[in-house]
mmCIF file of C-alpha atoms and ligand atoms in Angstrom:
data_model
loop_
_atom_site.group_PDB
_atom_site.id
_atom_site.type_symbol
_atom_site.label_atom_id
_atom_site.label_comp_id
_atom_site.label_asym_id
_atom_site.label_seq_id
_atom_site.Cartn_x
_atom_site.Cartn_y
_atom_site.Cartn_z
ATOM 1 C CA MET A 1 109.898 125.927 -19.792
ATOM 2 C CA LEU A 2 112.970 126.315 -18.131
ATOM 3 C CA LYS A 3 114.938 129.812 -18.902
ATOM 4 C CA LYS A 4 115.714 131.307 -15.799
ATOM 5 C CA VAL A 5 118.918 133.454 -16.438
ATOM 6 C CA LEU A 6 120.927 134.645 -13.475
ATOM 7 C CA VAL A 7 123.661 137.755 -14.741
ATOM 8 C CA VAL A 8 126.158 138.160 -12.221
ATOM 9 C CA ASP A 9 128.982 140.541 -12.939
ATOM 10 C CA ASP A 10 130.186 143.677 -11.443
ATOM 11 C CA GLU A 11 130.247 145.841 -14.299
ATOM 12 C CA ARG A 12 126.916 147.279 -14.840
ATOM 13 C CA GLY A 13 127.363 148.133 -18.896
ATOM 14 C CA VAL A 14 128.134 144.059 -19.261
ATOM 15 C CA ARG A 15 125.326 142.960 -16.946
ATOM 16 C CA GLU A 16 122.730 145.450 -18.714
ATOM 17 C CA SER A 17 124.318 144.260 -22.763
ATOM 18 C CA MET A 18 123.732 140.928 -21.327
ATOM 19 C CA ARG A 19 120.336 141.006 -20.207
ATOM 20 C CA MET A 20 119.142 143.341 -23.384
ATOM 21 C CA LEU A 21 120.617 140.426 -25.169
ATOM 22 C CA LEU A 22 118.815 137.997 -23.835
ATOM 23 C CA LYS A 23 115.538 139.424 -22.180
ATOM 24 C CA ASP A 24 113.906 138.100 -25.169
ATOM 25 C CA TYR A 25 114.306 134.670 -25.341
ATOM 26 C CA TYR A 26 114.332 134.415 -20.999
ATOM 27 C CA GLN A 27 113.580 135.732 -17.999
ATOM 28 C CA VAL A 28 116.951 137.502 -16.886
ATOM 29 C CA SER A 29 117.536 138.366 -13.366
ATOM 30 C CA VAL A 30 120.767 140.309 -12.564
ATOM 31 C CA ALA A 31 123.246 140.524 -9.207
ATOM 32 C CA GLY A 32 125.472 142.991 -9.009
ATOM 33 C CA SER A 33 128.290 140.896 -7.012
ATOM 34 C CA GLY A 34 129.328 137.434 -6.268
ATOM 35 C CA SER A 35 127.389 137.616 -2.239
ATOM 36 C CA GLU A 36 124.283 138.934 -4.264
ATOM 37 C CA ALA A 37 124.472 136.095 -6.385
ATOM 38 C CA ILE A 38 124.288 133.665 -4.134
ATOM 39 C CA ALA A 39 121.863 135.893 -1.919
ATOM 40 C CA VAL A 40 119.167 135.864 -4.675
ATOM 41 C CA LEU A 41 119.789 132.224 -5.516
ATOM 42 C CA LYS A 42 117.475 130.598 -4.056
ATOM 43 C CA ASP A 43 115.054 133.273 -4.568
ATOM 44 C CA VAL A 44 115.561 133.623 -7.966
ATOM 45 C CA GLN A 45 116.130 129.244 -9.188
ATOM 46 C CA PRO A 46 118.072 129.659 -11.521
ATOM 47 C CA ASP A 47 118.811 127.491 -14.998
ATOM 48 C CA VAL A 48 122.377 128.704 -15.804
ATOM 49 C CA VAL A 49 123.920 131.500 -14.555
ATOM 50 C CA LEU A 50 126.500 133.889 -16.178
ATOM 51 C CA LEU A 51 129.475 134.706 -13.594
ATOM 52 C CA ASP A 52 132.501 137.191 -14.337
ATOM 53 C CA LEU A 53 135.196 135.435 -13.156
ATOM 54 C CA ARG A 54 136.770 138.701 -11.104
ATOM 55 C CA MET A 55 134.738 140.495 -8.722
ATOM 56 C CA PRO A 56 136.031 142.476 -5.657
ATOM 57 C CA ASP A 57 134.126 140.459 -3.546
ATOM 58 C CA MET A 58 134.266 137.460 -4.347
ATOM 59 C CA SER A 59 135.766 135.647 -7.302
ATOM 60 C CA GLY A 60 134.121 133.942 -9.730
ATOM 61 C CA ILE A 61 135.280 130.796 -8.614
ATOM 62 C CA ASP A 62 134.243 130.621 -4.577
ATOM 63 C CA VAL A 63 130.750 132.018 -6.723
ATOM 64 C CA LEU A 64 130.609 128.628 -8.865
ATOM 65 C CA GLN A 65 131.943 126.338 -5.846
ATOM 66 C CA SER A 66 129.264 128.258 -3.011
ATOM 67 C CA ILE A 67 125.981 127.934 -5.895
ATOM 68 C CA LYS A 68 127.735 124.060 -7.258
ATOM 69 C CA ALA A 69 127.044 123.365 -3.726
ATOM 70 C CA ILE A 70 123.638 124.990 -3.235
ATOM 71 C CA ASP A 71 121.705 123.000 -6.551
ATOM 72 C CA PRO A 72 124.502 121.087 -8.444
ATOM 73 C CA ASN A 73 122.303 121.031 -11.381
ATOM 74 C CA ILE A 74 122.635 124.417 -12.596
ATOM 75 C CA GLU A 75 124.919 125.462 -15.280
ATOM 76 C CA VAL A 76 127.312 127.732 -14.572
ATOM 77 C CA ILE A 77 129.099 129.408 -17.689
ATOM 78 C CA LEU A 78 132.246 131.872 -16.659
ATOM 79 C CA VAL A 79 132.619 135.146 -18.422
ATOM 80 C CA THR A 80 136.722 137.028 -17.723
ATOM 81 C CA ALA A 81 138.170 138.718 -19.948
ATOM 82 C CA TYR A 82 141.661 137.090 -18.770
ATOM 83 C CA ALA A 83 141.025 133.093 -19.690
ATOM 84 C CA THR A 84 143.575 131.271 -18.929
ATOM 85 C CA VAL A 85 143.702 127.770 -20.320
ATOM 86 C CA ASP A 86 144.379 127.158 -16.128
ATOM 87 C CA THR A 87 140.938 129.655 -15.227
ATOM 88 C CA ALA A 88 138.963 127.085 -18.124
ATOM 89 C CA ARG A 89 140.246 123.563 -16.252
ATOM 90 C CA LYS A 90 139.597 125.117 -12.884
ATOM 91 C CA ALA A 91 136.292 125.749 -13.583
ATOM 92 C CA LEU A 92 135.371 123.421 -15.619
ATOM 93 C CA ARG A 93 136.570 121.182 -13.260
ATOM 94 C CA LEU A 94 134.608 122.978 -10.171
ATOM 95 C CA GLY A 95 131.296 122.002 -12.007
ATOM 96 C CA ALA A 96 130.945 125.188 -14.457
ATOM 97 C CA PHE A 97 129.335 124.167 -17.742
ATOM 98 C CA ASP A 98 131.746 126.904 -20.310
ATOM 99 C CA TYR A 99 133.053 130.349 -19.999
ATOM 100 C CA LEU A 100 132.698 133.096 -22.425
ATOM 101 C CA THR A 101 135.180 135.540 -23.060
ATOM 102 C CA LYS A 102 135.002 139.372 -23.102
ATOM 103 C CA PRO A 103 133.780 141.533 -25.208
ATOM 104 C CA PHE A 104 131.521 138.263 -26.499
ATOM 105 C CA ASP A 105 129.665 137.989 -29.547
ATOM 106 C CA PRO A 106 126.693 137.837 -28.733
ATOM 107 C CA GLN A 107 125.977 135.315 -31.098
ATOM 108 C CA GLU A 108 128.378 133.469 -29.032
ATOM 109 C CA LEU A 109 126.223 134.597 -25.640
ATOM 110 C CA GLU A 110 123.134 133.544 -27.406
ATOM 111 C CA SER A 111 124.719 130.127 -27.968
ATOM 112 C CA ILE A 112 126.199 129.351 -24.997
ATOM 113 C CA VAL A 113 123.229 130.064 -23.011
ATOM 114 C CA ARG A 114 121.466 127.665 -25.225
ATOM 115 C CA ARG A 115 123.906 124.577 -24.718
ATOM 116 C CA GLY A 116 123.706 125.418 -21.577
ATOM 117 C CA LEU A 117 119.981 125.332 -20.571
ATOM 118 C CA GLU A 118 119.607 122.138 -23.002
ATOM 119 C CA ARG A 119 122.239 120.228 -20.623
ATOM 120 C CA ARG A 120 120.184 121.736 -17.553
ATOM 121 C CA ILE A 121 116.723 120.020 -19.315
ATOM 122 C CA ASP A 122 118.737 116.340 -19.927
ATOM 123 C CA ALA A 123 120.321 116.702 -16.283
ATOM 124 C CA LEU A 124 116.897 117.407 -15.031
ATOM 125 C CA ARG A 125 115.439 114.474 -16.900
ATOM 126 C CA ARG A 126 117.926 111.811 -16.073
ATOM 127 C CA SER A 127 117.260 112.946 -12.068
ATOM 128 C CA ALA A 128 113.887 112.873 -13.124
ATOM 129 C CA THR A 129 114.150 108.672 -14.495
ATOM 130 C CA LEU A 130 116.105 107.832 -11.686
ATOM 131 C CA GLU A 131 113.506 109.494 -8.924
ATOM 132 C CA ALA A 132 110.750 107.505 -10.663
ATOM 133 C CA ILE A 133 113.366 104.391 -10.788
ATOM 134 C CA GLN A 134 114.049 104.537 -7.506
ATOM 135 C CA GLN A 135 110.019 105.613 -6.497
ATOM 136 C CA ASP A 136 108.843 102.365 -8.467
ATOM 137 C CA TYR A 137 111.366 100.430 -6.895
ATOM 138 C CA ARG A 138 110.632 101.678 -3.262
ATOM 139 C CA THR A 139 107.088 100.699 -4.696
ATOM 140 C CA LEU A 140 107.644 97.041 -5.510
ATOM 141 C CA ARG A 141 109.982 96.689 -2.077
ATOM 142 C CA LYS A 142 107.229 97.533 -0.019
ATOM 143 C CA GLU A 143 104.003 94.841 -2.297
ATOM 144 C CA VAL A 144 107.105 92.541 -2.058
ATOM 145 C CA GLU A 145 107.408 92.963 1.765
ATOM 146 C CA LEU A 146 103.350 92.751 1.844
ATOM 147 C CA ALA A 147 103.030 90.025 -0.494
ATOM 148 C CA LYS A 148 105.583 87.924 2.524
ATOM 149 C CA HIS A 149 103.689 89.380 5.125
ATOM 150 C CA GLN A 150 100.776 87.962 3.832
ATOM 151 C CA MET A 151 102.016 84.788 2.878
ATOM 152 C CA HIS A 152 103.256 84.078 6.473
ATOM 153 C CA THR A 153 99.504 85.191 8.038
ATOM 154 C CA HIS A 154 98.541 82.411 6.010
ATOM 155 C CA VAL A 155 100.957 80.250 6.174
ATOM 156 C CA ARG A 156 100.151 79.757 10.051
ATOM 157 C CA ASP A 157 96.968 80.199 9.695
ATOM 158 C CA THR A 158 96.948 77.300 7.625
ATOM 159 C CA ILE A 159 98.735 75.176 10.578
ATOM 160 C CA TYR A 160 96.439 76.626 13.067
ATOM 161 C CA ALA A 161 94.049 74.773 11.053
ATOM 162 C CA LEU A 162 95.971 71.830 10.818
ATOM 163 C CA LEU A 163 96.218 71.877 14.986
ATOM 164 C CA MET A 164 92.463 72.660 15.375
ATOM 165 C CA SER A 165 91.412 69.822 12.814
ATOM 166 C CA LEU A 166 94.147 67.558 14.860
ATOM 167 C CA GLU A 167 92.939 67.861 17.780
ATOM 168 C CA LEU A 168 89.202 66.762 16.284
ATOM 169 C CA ARG A 169 90.430 63.533 15.393
ATOM 170 C CA ASP A 170 92.291 63.010 17.856
ATOM 171 C CA ALA A 171 91.124 65.117 21.373
ATOM 172 C CA TYR A 172 94.091 64.373 23.774
ATOM 173 C CA SER A 173 96.706 65.824 20.859
ATOM 174 C CA GLY A 174 95.984 69.014 20.156
ATOM 175 C CA LYS A 175 95.560 69.667 24.592
ATOM 176 C CA HIS A 176 98.565 66.710 24.852
ATOM 177 C CA SER A 177 100.775 69.454 21.934
ATOM 178 C CA MET A 178 99.798 72.254 25.036
ATOM 179 C CA ALA A 179 100.095 70.837 27.758
ATOM 180 C CA VAL A 180 103.934 69.665 27.311
ATOM 181 C CA LEU A 181 104.339 73.507 25.259
ATOM 182 C CA TRP A 182 103.325 74.546 29.097
ATOM 183 C CA LEU A 183 105.359 71.584 30.731
ATOM 184 C CA VAL A 184 109.195 72.397 28.436
ATOM 185 C CA ASP A 185 108.533 76.081 29.431
ATOM 186 C CA GLN A 186 108.753 75.027 33.277
ATOM 187 C CA PHE A 187 111.514 72.613 32.583
ATOM 188 C CA ALA A 188 113.590 74.373 30.718
ATOM 189 C CA GLN A 189 113.288 77.154 32.846
ATOM 190 C CA GLY A 190 114.240 75.052 35.540
ATOM 191 C CA LEU A 191 117.526 74.163 33.282
ATOM 192 C CA GLY A 192 118.641 78.189 32.727
ATOM 193 C CA VAL A 193 117.869 77.176 29.538
ATOM 194 C CA ALA A 194 118.050 80.846 26.909
ATOM 195 C CA PRO A 195 114.629 82.821 26.274
ATOM 196 C CA ASP A 196 115.488 82.293 22.571
ATOM 197 C CA ASP A 197 116.121 78.826 23.336
ATOM 198 C CA ARG A 198 113.407 78.077 24.976
ATOM 199 C CA ASN A 199 111.199 80.003 22.881
ATOM 200 C CA ARG A 200 112.236 77.485 20.491
ATOM 201 C CA ILE A 201 111.569 73.979 22.483
ATOM 202 C CA ARG A 202 107.873 76.035 23.009
ATOM 203 C CA ARG A 203 107.125 76.312 19.651
ATOM 204 C CA ALA A 204 108.290 72.164 19.208
ATOM 205 C CA ALA A 205 105.908 71.756 21.494
ATOM 206 C CA LEU A 206 103.080 73.039 20.088
ATOM 207 C CA VAL A 207 103.672 71.456 16.474
ATOM 208 C CA HIS A 208 105.747 68.603 17.912
ATOM 209 C CA ASP A 209 102.734 65.764 16.866
ATOM 210 C CA LEU A 210 101.173 68.071 14.204
ATOM 211 C CA GLY A 211 102.267 64.617 11.781
ATOM 212 C CA LYS A 212 99.096 62.752 13.407
ATOM 213 C CA ILE A 213 96.966 64.179 11.375
ATOM 214 C CA GLY A 214 98.526 61.881 8.886
ATOM 215 C CA ILE A 215 97.657 58.673 10.834
ATOM 216 C CA PRO A 216 94.548 56.881 10.464
ATOM 217 C CA GLU A 217 91.777 57.486 13.105
ATOM 218 C CA ASP A 218 91.246 54.680 14.206
ATOM 219 C CA ILE A 219 95.127 53.622 14.836
ATOM 220 C CA LEU A 220 95.188 57.328 16.926
ATOM 221 C CA ASN A 221 91.958 56.264 19.209
ATOM 222 C CA LYS A 222 92.638 52.697 19.408
ATOM 223 C CA PRO A 223 91.205 51.579 23.516
ATOM 224 C CA GLU A 224 93.725 47.972 23.270
ATOM 225 C CA PRO A 225 97.458 48.474 22.881
ATOM 226 C CA LEU A 226 98.851 48.967 19.031
ATOM 227 C CA SER A 227 99.506 46.115 16.905
ATOM 228 C CA PRO A 228 102.966 46.243 15.656
ATOM 229 C CA THR A 229 101.914 47.192 12.230
ATOM 230 C CA ASP A 230 99.946 50.129 13.737
ATOM 231 C CA GLN A 231 102.701 50.733 15.567
ATOM 232 C CA GLN A 232 104.739 51.391 12.746
ATOM 233 C CA VAL A 233 102.135 53.721 10.362
ATOM 234 C CA MET A 234 102.024 55.228 14.261
ATOM 235 C CA HIS A 235 105.876 55.915 14.401
ATOM 236 C CA THR A 236 106.356 57.884 11.495
ATOM 237 C CA HIS A 237 104.548 61.098 13.074
ATOM 238 C CA PRO A 238 107.690 62.379 13.462
ATOM 239 C CA ARG A 239 108.958 62.571 10.229
ATOM 240 C CA LEU A 240 105.275 63.528 8.897
ATOM 241 C CA SER A 241 105.048 66.664 11.635
ATOM 242 C CA GLU A 242 108.864 67.414 10.491
ATOM 243 C CA GLU A 243 107.882 67.854 6.724
ATOM 244 C CA ILE A 244 104.738 69.928 6.818
ATOM 245 C CA ILE A 245 107.044 72.161 9.382
ATOM 246 C CA THR A 246 110.047 72.109 6.844
ATOM 247 C CA ASN A 247 107.776 73.889 4.692
ATOM 248 C CA VAL A 248 106.761 77.076 6.953
ATOM 249 C CA GLU A 249 109.638 79.707 6.638
ATOM 250 C CA ALA A 250 108.941 80.327 10.098
ATOM 251 C CA LEU A 251 109.003 77.080 11.356
ATOM 252 C CA ALA A 252 111.385 75.218 9.828
ATOM 253 C CA ASP A 253 114.030 75.498 12.666
ATOM 254 C CA LEU A 254 112.161 73.354 14.228
ATOM 255 C CA GLY A 255 112.502 70.656 11.350
ATOM 256 C CA PRO A 256 115.350 68.396 13.739
ATOM 257 C CA ILE A 257 113.851 69.357 17.057
ATOM 258 C CA VAL A 258 110.532 67.502 16.105
ATOM 259 C CA LEU A 259 111.449 64.182 13.970
ATOM 260 C CA ALA A 260 113.804 63.820 17.191
ATOM 261 C CA HIS A 261 111.422 63.505 19.735
ATOM 262 C CA HIS A 262 110.806 60.182 19.960
ATOM 263 C CA GLU A 263 114.359 59.118 19.715
ATOM 264 C CA ARG A 264 115.871 57.465 23.081
ATOM 265 C CA TRP A 265 119.294 58.020 25.009
ATOM 266 C CA ASP A 266 120.072 54.133 24.303
ATOM 267 C CA GLY A 267 119.581 54.422 20.468
ATOM 268 C CA GLN A 268 116.100 52.237 21.091
ATOM 269 C CA GLY A 269 114.057 55.206 19.401
ATOM 270 C CA TYR A 270 112.447 55.792 16.137
ATOM 271 C CA PRO A 271 112.782 56.803 13.268
ATOM 272 C CA ASP A 272 116.763 57.188 13.522
ATOM 273 C CA GLY A 273 118.249 54.471 16.728
ATOM 274 C CA LEU A 274 119.979 58.374 17.615
ATOM 275 C CA ALA A 275 121.471 57.848 20.902
ATOM 276 C CA GLY A 276 122.949 59.893 23.642
ATOM 277 C CA GLU A 277 124.638 63.401 22.782
ATOM 278 C CA ALA A 278 123.563 63.042 19.081
ATOM 279 C CA ILE A 279 119.965 63.497 19.332
ATOM 280 C CA PRO A 280 118.923 67.288 19.715
ATOM 281 C CA TRP A 281 118.713 68.281 23.490
ATOM 282 C CA GLN A 282 115.721 70.373 22.811
ATOM 283 C CA SER A 283 113.872 66.746 22.021
ATOM 284 C CA GLN A 284 115.637 65.339 24.931
ATOM 285 C CA VAL A 285 113.692 68.296 26.570
ATOM 286 C CA LEU A 286 111.099 67.048 23.940
ATOM 287 C CA ALA A 287 110.942 63.903 24.810
ATOM 288 C CA ILE A 288 110.548 63.856 29.000
ATOM 289 C CA CYS A 289 108.520 66.078 28.935
ATOM 290 C CA ASP A 290 106.028 64.429 26.141
ATOM 291 C CA THR A 291 106.614 60.991 28.001
ATOM 292 C CA VAL A 292 105.990 63.232 31.794
ATOM 293 C CA HIS A 293 102.214 64.254 30.467
ATOM 294 C CA ALA A 294 101.387 61.147 28.870
ATOM 295 C CA MET A 295 101.950 59.123 31.561
ATOM 296 C CA SER A 296 99.692 61.626 33.709
ATOM 297 C CA SER A 297 96.710 62.001 31.389
ATOM 298 C CA GLU A 298 93.625 59.980 31.074
ATOM 299 C CA ARG A 299 93.860 58.019 28.113
ATOM 300 C CA CYS A 300 91.631 55.549 26.271
ATOM 301 C CA TYR A 301 93.296 52.821 27.396
ATOM 302 C CA ARG A 302 94.580 53.991 30.397
ATOM 303 C CA SER A 303 93.863 55.685 33.244
ATOM 304 C CA ARG A 304 96.018 58.564 34.203
ATOM 305 C CA LEU A 305 98.799 56.964 36.345
ATOM 306 C CA PRO A 306 99.301 58.472 39.885
ATOM 307 C CA GLU A 307 102.837 60.341 40.800
ATOM 308 C CA HIS A 308 105.036 57.987 42.487
ATOM 309 C CA ILE A 309 104.675 55.220 40.037
ATOM 310 C CA ILE A 310 105.238 58.575 36.900
ATOM 311 C CA ARG A 311 108.551 59.111 39.411
ATOM 312 C CA ARG A 312 109.177 55.094 39.037
ATOM 313 C CA GLU A 313 108.610 54.797 35.566
ATOM 314 C CA LEU A 314 111.451 57.862 35.183
ATOM 315 C CA ALA A 315 114.211 56.717 37.420
ATOM 316 C CA ALA A 316 113.752 53.198 35.722
ATOM 317 C CA GLN A 317 114.475 55.124 32.201
ATOM 318 C CA ARG A 318 117.406 57.451 33.044
ATOM 319 C CA GLY A 319 119.978 56.100 30.643
ATOM 320 C CA ARG A 320 118.034 54.003 28.748
ATOM 321 C CA GLN A 321 114.643 56.569 27.291
ATOM 322 C CA PHE A 322 116.104 59.300 28.375
ATOM 323 C CA ASN A 323 118.810 61.650 29.254
ATOM 324 C CA PRO A 324 120.111 60.952 33.462
ATOM 325 C CA ALA A 325 120.646 64.515 33.836
ATOM 326 C CA TYR A 326 117.081 65.438 32.861
ATOM 327 C CA VAL A 327 115.796 61.797 34.851
ATOM 328 C CA ASP A 328 117.264 63.192 37.711
ATOM 329 C CA ALA A 329 115.723 67.126 37.152
ATOM 330 C CA MET A 330 112.710 66.282 36.694
ATOM 331 C CA LEU A 331 113.290 64.036 39.662
ATOM 332 C CA ALA A 332 114.318 66.319 41.791
ATOM 333 C CA GLY A 333 112.246 69.191 41.172
ATOM 334 C CA THR A 334 107.919 69.407 41.863
ATOM 335 C CA LEU A 335 106.672 69.717 37.815
ATOM 336 C CA ILE A 336 105.115 66.061 38.371
ATOM 337 C CA SER A 337 103.144 66.922 41.118
ATOM 338 C CA ASP A 338 102.435 70.120 39.536
ATOM 339 C CA ILE A 339 100.856 69.356 36.558
ATOM 340 C CA HIS A 340 97.361 68.805 38.215
ATOM 341 C CA SER A 341 97.062 72.402 39.680
ATOM 342 C CA ALA A 342 98.806 73.852 36.142
ATOM 343 C CA GLU A 343 96.075 72.216 34.630
ATOM 344 C CA ASN A 344 92.985 72.298 37.030
ATOM 345 C CA ALA A 345 94.037 76.207 36.787
ATOM 346 C CA GLY A 346 94.093 75.842 32.772
ATOM 347 C CA LYS A 347 97.652 77.214 32.585
ATOM 348 C CA MET A 348 97.934 74.560 30.021
ATOM 349 C CA VAL A 349 94.724 75.698 27.445
ATOM 350 C CA LEU A 350 96.068 78.888 24.831
ATOM 351 C CA THR A 351 93.569 81.264 23.185
ATOM 352 C CA SER A 352 93.762 80.851 19.302
ATOM 353 C CA GLN A 353 95.766 83.965 20.169
ATOM 354 C CA GLN A 354 98.078 82.664 22.190
ATOM 355 C CA ILE A 355 98.941 79.669 19.794
ATOM 356 C CA ARG A 356 99.199 81.913 16.787
ATOM 357 C CA GLN A 357 101.682 83.880 18.735
ATOM 358 C CA VAL A 358 103.462 81.262 18.999
ATOM 359 C CA LEU A 359 102.984 80.398 15.861
ATOM 360 C CA GLY A 360 104.914 83.423 14.912
ATOM 361 C CA GLU A 361 102.239 85.491 14.492
ATOM 362 C CA PRO A 362 103.372 89.070 13.561
ATOM 363 C CA THR A 363 103.520 91.086 17.374
ATOM 364 C CA SER A 364 101.493 94.145 17.578
ATOM 365 C CA HIS A 365 104.316 96.168 16.247
ATOM 366 C CA GLU A 366 104.944 93.528 13.212
ATOM 367 C CA SER A 367 101.105 94.857 12.528
ATOM 368 C CA GLY A 368 101.572 97.981 12.487
ATOM 369 C CA ILE A 369 104.395 97.691 10.083
ATOM 370 C CA ALA A 370 102.292 95.861 7.585
ATOM 371 C CA ALA A 371 99.675 98.476 7.690
ATOM 372 C CA MET A 372 101.687 101.165 7.034
ATOM 373 C CA LEU A 373 103.455 98.745 4.191
ATOM 374 C CA ALA A 374 99.987 98.872 2.365
ATOM 375 C CA THR A 375 98.949 102.327 3.171
ATOM 376 C CA LEU A 376 102.989 103.252 1.961
ATOM 377 C CA VAL A 377 101.910 101.103 -1.637
HETATM 378 FE FE1 FE2 B 401 105.371 62.235 19.416
#
């Protein structure tokens, strides 16, 4: 129950008469000066202050401002023998609830204190409601963040599962994706590609052939060259890859890169027949690395090609299948010969944890946030 009243007046007689009139209903404290009132304010924690406007040490207006600075919800009633319209206006503007003129009528005193308390109760109720609403909002936000985090984790795990099932259906594709990831990373580093873009190409490399999950197994693993019909089916995989990842928020930015990874510089590629710089440059990088690794791998329809043949093939496709600049960069470097030693050293095999990281697994920092959110909610 709110009932603490602080009476501030330098005249002892006024203080005492107010105290006597109010003490049966409220818990009344008194202060004989403005500075004393401010000094005891935190201890007394009054709900209503009856404040003399004229005191020797501080004016009532100054004390009013100090009280409001400490707690704006304390209701202050100014008491004055010299009430003027100006003073009253100023007091109300500074947050006083009302004013009482001396000599006061006991009933008027009781009434004005009661109204002050009612207003105080209303204000506290409003701020409690506001606090409750804000708390609800904070809780809701945490729940939304946590749900988003969990959904992101589930989606990433689904993509990981798709990659694993693709590897089961076609062992080459799984290993190939990881090898291309290593290759594009090395190649992009040599080209001086910025870290963010390198990271983007790495992620694209991992999922570029994900659409092969939708290609029949007998076509995927066919030992002889594909028939035109089989080729048509096979050529749907970039779009399938794009469709799968476009639905995943964390990977959606890779869509255009993945879609164009079988486009050719001369416009004879698929699925859209884009040519030259119309092909995203990341797709061009992916395409040359994809082919270099494919040529240096053992396939069900042929054995791995020796380095000099790979180099000759690349040179032949300069300006045809590939961007001439990237062919030059690839031929100028040692990546083609490095592939085998990197493969033998196990550099092209990623752990499930590393794969999840490439797919956007939360960092330990993010996991910390998620754990914190989970605790707080
Ligand atoms: Fe592909």
